mmCIF file of C-alpha atoms in Angstrom:
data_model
loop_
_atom_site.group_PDB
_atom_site.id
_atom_site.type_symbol
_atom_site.label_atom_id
_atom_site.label_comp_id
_atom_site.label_asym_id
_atom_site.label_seq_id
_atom_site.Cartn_x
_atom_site.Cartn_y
_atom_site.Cartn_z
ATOM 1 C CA UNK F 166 4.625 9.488 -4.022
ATOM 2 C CA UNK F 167 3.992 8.327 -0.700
ATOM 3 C CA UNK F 168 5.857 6.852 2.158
ATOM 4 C CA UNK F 169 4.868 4.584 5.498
ATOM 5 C CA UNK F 170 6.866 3.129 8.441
ATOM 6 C CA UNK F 171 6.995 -0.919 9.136
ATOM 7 C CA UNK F 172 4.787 -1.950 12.136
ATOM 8 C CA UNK F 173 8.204 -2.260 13.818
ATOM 9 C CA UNK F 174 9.602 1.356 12.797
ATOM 10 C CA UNK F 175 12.863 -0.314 11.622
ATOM 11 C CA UNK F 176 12.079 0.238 8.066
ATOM 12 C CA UNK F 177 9.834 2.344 5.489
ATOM 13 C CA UNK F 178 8.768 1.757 2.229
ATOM 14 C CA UNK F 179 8.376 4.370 -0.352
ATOM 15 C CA UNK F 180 6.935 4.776 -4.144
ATOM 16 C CA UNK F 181 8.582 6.032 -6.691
ATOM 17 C CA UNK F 182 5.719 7.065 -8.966
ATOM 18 C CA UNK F 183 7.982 8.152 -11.961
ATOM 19 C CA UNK F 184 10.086 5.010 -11.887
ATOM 20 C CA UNK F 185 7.298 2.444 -11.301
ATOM 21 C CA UNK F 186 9.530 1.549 -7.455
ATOM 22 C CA UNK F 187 8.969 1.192 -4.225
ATOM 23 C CA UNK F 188 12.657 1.538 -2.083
ATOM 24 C CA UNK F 189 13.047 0.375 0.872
ATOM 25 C CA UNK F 190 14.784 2.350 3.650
ATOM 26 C CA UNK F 191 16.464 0.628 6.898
ATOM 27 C CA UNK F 192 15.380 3.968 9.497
ATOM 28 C CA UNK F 193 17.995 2.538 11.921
ATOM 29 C CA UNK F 194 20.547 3.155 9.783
ATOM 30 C CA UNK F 195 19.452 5.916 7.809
ATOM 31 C CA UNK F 196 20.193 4.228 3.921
ATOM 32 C CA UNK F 197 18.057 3.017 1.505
ATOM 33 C CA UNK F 198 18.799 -0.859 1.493
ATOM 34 C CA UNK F 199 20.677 -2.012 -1.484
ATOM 35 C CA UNK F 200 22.887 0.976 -2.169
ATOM 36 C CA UNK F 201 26.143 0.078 -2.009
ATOM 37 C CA UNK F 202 29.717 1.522 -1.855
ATOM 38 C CA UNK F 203 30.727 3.260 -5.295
ATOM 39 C CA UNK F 204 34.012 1.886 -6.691
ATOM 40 C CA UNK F 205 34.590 4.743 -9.066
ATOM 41 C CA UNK F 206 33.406 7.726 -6.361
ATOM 42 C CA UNK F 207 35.520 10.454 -5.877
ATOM 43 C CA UNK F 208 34.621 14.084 -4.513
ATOM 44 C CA UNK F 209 32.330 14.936 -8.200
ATOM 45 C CA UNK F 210 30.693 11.548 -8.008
ATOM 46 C CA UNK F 211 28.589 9.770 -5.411
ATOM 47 C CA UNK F 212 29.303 7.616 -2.749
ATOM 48 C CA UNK F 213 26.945 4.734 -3.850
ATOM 49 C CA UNK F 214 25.926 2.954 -6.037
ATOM 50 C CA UNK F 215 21.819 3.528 -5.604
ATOM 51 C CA UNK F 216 19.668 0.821 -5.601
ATOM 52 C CA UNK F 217 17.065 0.454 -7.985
ATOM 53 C CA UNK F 218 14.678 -0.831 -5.434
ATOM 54 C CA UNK F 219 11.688 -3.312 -6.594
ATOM 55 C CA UNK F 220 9.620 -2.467 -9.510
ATOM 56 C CA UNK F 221 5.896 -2.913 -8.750
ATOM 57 C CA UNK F 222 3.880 -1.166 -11.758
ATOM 58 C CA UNK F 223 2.647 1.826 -12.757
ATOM 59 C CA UNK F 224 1.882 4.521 -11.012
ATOM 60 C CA UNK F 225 2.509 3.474 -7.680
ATOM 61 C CA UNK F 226 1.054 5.532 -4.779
ATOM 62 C CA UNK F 227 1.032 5.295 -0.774
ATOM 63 C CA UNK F 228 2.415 1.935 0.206
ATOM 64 C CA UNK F 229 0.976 0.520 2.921
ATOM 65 C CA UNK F 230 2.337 -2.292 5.389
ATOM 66 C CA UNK F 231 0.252 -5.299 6.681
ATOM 67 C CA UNK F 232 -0.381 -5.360 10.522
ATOM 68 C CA UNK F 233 2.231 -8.318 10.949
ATOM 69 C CA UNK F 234 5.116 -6.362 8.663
ATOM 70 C CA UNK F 235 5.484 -9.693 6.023
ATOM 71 C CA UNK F 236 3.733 -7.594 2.786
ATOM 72 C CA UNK F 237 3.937 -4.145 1.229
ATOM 73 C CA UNK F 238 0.613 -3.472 -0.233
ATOM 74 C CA UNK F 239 0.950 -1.006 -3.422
ATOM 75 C CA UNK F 240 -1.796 0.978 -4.931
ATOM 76 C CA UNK F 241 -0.976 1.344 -8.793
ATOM 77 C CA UNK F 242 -2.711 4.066 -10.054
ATOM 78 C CA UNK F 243 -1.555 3.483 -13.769
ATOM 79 C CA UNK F 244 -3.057 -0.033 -13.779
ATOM 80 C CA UNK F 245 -6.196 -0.564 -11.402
ATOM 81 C CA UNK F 246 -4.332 -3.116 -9.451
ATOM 82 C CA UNK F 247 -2.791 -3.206 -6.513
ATOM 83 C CA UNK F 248 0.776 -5.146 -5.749
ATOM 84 C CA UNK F 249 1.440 -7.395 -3.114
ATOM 85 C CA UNK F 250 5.086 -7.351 -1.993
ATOM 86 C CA UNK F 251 6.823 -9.684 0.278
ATOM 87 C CA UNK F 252 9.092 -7.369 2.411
ATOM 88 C CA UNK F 253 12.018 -9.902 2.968
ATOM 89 C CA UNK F 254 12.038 -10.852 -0.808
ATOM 90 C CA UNK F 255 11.697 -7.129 -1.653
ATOM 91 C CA UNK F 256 14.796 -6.305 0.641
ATOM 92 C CA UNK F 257 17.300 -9.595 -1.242
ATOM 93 C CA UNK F 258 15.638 -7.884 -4.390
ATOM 94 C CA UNK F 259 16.479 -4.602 -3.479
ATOM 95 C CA UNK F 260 19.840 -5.684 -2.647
ATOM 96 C CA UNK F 261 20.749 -7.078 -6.265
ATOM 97 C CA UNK F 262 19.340 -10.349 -6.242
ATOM 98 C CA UNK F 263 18.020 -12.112 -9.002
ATOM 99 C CA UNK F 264 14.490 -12.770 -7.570
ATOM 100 C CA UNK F 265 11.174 -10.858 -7.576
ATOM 101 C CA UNK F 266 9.241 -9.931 -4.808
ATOM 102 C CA UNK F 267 6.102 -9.419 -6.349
ATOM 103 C CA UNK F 268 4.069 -12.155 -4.628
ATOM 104 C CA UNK F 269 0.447 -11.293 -6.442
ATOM 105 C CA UNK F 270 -0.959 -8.267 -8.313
ATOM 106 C CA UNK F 271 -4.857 -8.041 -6.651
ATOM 107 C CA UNK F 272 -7.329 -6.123 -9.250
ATOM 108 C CA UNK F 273 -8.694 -3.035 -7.971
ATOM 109 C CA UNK F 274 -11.381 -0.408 -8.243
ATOM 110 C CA UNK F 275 -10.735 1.949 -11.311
ATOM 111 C CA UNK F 276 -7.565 4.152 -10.219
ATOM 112 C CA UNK F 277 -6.777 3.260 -6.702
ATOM 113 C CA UNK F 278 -4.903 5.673 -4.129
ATOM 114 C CA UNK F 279 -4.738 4.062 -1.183
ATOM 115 C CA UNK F 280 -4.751 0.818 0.814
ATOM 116 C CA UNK F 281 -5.832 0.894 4.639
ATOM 117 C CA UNK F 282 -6.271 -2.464 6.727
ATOM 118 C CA UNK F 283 -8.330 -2.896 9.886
ATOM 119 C CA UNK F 284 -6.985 -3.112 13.235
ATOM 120 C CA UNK F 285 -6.924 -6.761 13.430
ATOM 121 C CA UNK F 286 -5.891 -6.864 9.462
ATOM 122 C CA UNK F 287 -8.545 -9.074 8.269
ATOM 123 C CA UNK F 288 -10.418 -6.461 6.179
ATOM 124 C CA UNK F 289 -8.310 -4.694 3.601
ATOM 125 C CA UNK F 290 -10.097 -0.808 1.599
ATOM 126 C CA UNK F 291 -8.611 0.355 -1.598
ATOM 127 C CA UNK F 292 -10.103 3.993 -2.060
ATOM 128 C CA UNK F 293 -9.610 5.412 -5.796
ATOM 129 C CA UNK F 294 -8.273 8.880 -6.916
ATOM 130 C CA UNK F 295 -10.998 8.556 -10.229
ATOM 131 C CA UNK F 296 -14.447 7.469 -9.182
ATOM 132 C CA UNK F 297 -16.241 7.600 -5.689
ATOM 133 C CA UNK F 298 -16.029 3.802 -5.403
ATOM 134 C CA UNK F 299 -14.215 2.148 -2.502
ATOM 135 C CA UNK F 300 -13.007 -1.774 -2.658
ATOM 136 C CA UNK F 301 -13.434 -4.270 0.154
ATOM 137 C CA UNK F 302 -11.267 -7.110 0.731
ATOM 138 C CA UNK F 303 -11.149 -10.333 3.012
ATOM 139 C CA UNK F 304 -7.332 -10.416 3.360
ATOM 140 C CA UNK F 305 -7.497 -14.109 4.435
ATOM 141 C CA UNK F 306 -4.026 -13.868 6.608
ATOM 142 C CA UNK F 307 -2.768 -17.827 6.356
ATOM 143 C CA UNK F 308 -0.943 -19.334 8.956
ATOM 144 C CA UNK F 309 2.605 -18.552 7.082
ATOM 145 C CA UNK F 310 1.791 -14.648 7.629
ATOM 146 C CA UNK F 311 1.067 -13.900 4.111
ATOM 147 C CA UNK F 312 -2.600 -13.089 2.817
ATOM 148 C CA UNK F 313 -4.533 -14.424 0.202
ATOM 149 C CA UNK F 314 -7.363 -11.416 -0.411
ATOM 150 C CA UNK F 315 -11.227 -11.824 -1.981
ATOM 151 C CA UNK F 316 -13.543 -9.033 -2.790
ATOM 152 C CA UNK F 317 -15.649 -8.593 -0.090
ATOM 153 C CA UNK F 318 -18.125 -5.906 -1.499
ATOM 154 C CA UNK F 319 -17.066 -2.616 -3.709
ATOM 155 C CA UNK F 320 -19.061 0.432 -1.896
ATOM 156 C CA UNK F 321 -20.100 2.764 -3.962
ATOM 157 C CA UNK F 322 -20.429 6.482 -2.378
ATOM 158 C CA UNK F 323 -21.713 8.120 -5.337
ATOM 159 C CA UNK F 324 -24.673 8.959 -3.721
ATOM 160 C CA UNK F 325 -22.645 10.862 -0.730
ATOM 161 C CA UNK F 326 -21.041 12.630 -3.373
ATOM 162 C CA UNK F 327 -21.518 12.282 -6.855
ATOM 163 C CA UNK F 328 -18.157 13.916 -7.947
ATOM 164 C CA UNK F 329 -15.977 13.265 -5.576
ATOM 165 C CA UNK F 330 -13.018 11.097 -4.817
ATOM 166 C CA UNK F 331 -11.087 9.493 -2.450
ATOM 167 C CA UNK F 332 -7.177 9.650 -2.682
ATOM 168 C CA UNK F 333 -6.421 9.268 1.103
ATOM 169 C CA UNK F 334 -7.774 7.195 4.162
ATOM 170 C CA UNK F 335 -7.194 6.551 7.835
ATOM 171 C CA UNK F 336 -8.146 3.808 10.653
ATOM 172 C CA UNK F 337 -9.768 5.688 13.860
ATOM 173 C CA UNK F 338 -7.283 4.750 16.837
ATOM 174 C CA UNK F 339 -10.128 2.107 18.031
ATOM 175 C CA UNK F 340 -10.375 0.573 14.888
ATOM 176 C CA UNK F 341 -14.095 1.616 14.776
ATOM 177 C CA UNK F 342 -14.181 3.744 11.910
ATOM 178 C CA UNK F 343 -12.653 4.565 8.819
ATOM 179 C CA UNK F 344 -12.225 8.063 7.527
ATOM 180 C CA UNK F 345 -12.527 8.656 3.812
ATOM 181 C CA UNK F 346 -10.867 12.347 2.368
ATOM 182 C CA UNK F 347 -12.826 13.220 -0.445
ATOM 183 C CA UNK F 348 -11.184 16.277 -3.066
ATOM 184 C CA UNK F 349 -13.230 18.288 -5.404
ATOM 185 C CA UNK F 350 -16.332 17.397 -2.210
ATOM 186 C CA UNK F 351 -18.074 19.153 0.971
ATOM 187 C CA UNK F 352 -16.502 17.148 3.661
ATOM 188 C CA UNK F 353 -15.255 13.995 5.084
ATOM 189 C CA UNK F 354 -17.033 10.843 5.494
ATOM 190 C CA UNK F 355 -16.836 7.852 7.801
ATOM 191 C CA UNK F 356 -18.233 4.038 8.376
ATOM 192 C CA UNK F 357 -17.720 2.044 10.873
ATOM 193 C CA UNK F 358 -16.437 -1.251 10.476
ATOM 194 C CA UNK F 359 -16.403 -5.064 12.318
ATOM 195 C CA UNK F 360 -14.421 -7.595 11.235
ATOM 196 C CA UNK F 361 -16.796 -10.510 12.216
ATOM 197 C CA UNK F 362 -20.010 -8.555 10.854
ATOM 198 C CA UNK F 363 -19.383 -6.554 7.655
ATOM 199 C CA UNK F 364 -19.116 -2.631 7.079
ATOM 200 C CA UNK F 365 -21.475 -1.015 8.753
#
């Protein structure tokens, strides 16, 4: 249920919302990393052997990459969390390796959709598919590459629209604004953000 490119385009990541997964697939290539050759395959059977990718949690919906490539950040919809994956862990994992790539589960706003990051990828918003409530996080990139994210605020666009929600959001190309899609509303919304001054 959802599927993004790396920053690099070598690679995308994509949920499997029935099987609790996210797979990875090398784009170069054109396989899903981990599947490998089939012993037993013959012309009834197939060729590989499929991978069973990297169980994140319930529900999961619309990965989303970090600017620098080094996480996979997983809305779970099932469990008002969101799942922080490292992508070279994920791919050994992927691959059959007895390790887990889960490097922290972040707790969300009730039934979250979507992750989006800010240009710079300081600021992290998890928008929900249940209430009109959008999450706000400091991602707190270390020097290692890998973040370690506090609530910044939780804004609450009830008053916008009282029964409306927000499965899906996008970065304007100038990192000014972000753009909210709201179902069951009247229209779109946007706020500008700045990483050094808050959410405007």
């Amino acid at each position: 249920h959802g599927g993004a490119p790396s920053p690099d385009q070598t690679m995308a990541a994509v949920t499997g919302r029935g099987s609790s997964n996210i797979y990875l697939i090398d784009v170069v290539a054109g396989a899903v990393i981990g599947n490998r050759p089939n012993p037993l395959a013959s012309d009834t059977t197939t060729r590989d052997i499929v991978s069973s990718g990297v169980l994140v949690g319930r529900e999961p919906h619309e990965p989303t990459w970090s600017r620098n490539g080094k996480e996979i950040w997983v809305a779970l919809r099932g469990e008002d969390r969101a799942a922080i994956v490292d992508v070279e862990l994920a791919r050994r994992e992927a691959a059959g390796e007895n390790i887990r790539a889960i490097r922290s589960y972040l707790p969300t706003v009730y039934g979250p959709a979507q992750i989006w990051f800010s240009r710079d990828g300081r600021i992290a918003f998890v928008c929900s598919q249940k209430i009109s409530k959008v999450s706000v996080y400091d991602t707190n990139i270390q020097q290692d590459g890998f973040s370690k994210p506090t609530l910044r605020t939780t804004l609450d666009i009830a008053g916008q629209d009282q029964f409306g929600f927000t499965p899906f959001m996008k970065l304007t190309p100038d990192g000014r604004e972000m753009w909210f899609v709201h179902k069951l509303a009247d229209g779109i919304s946007a706020r500008s953000i700045d990483g050094d001054h808050g959410i405007v």
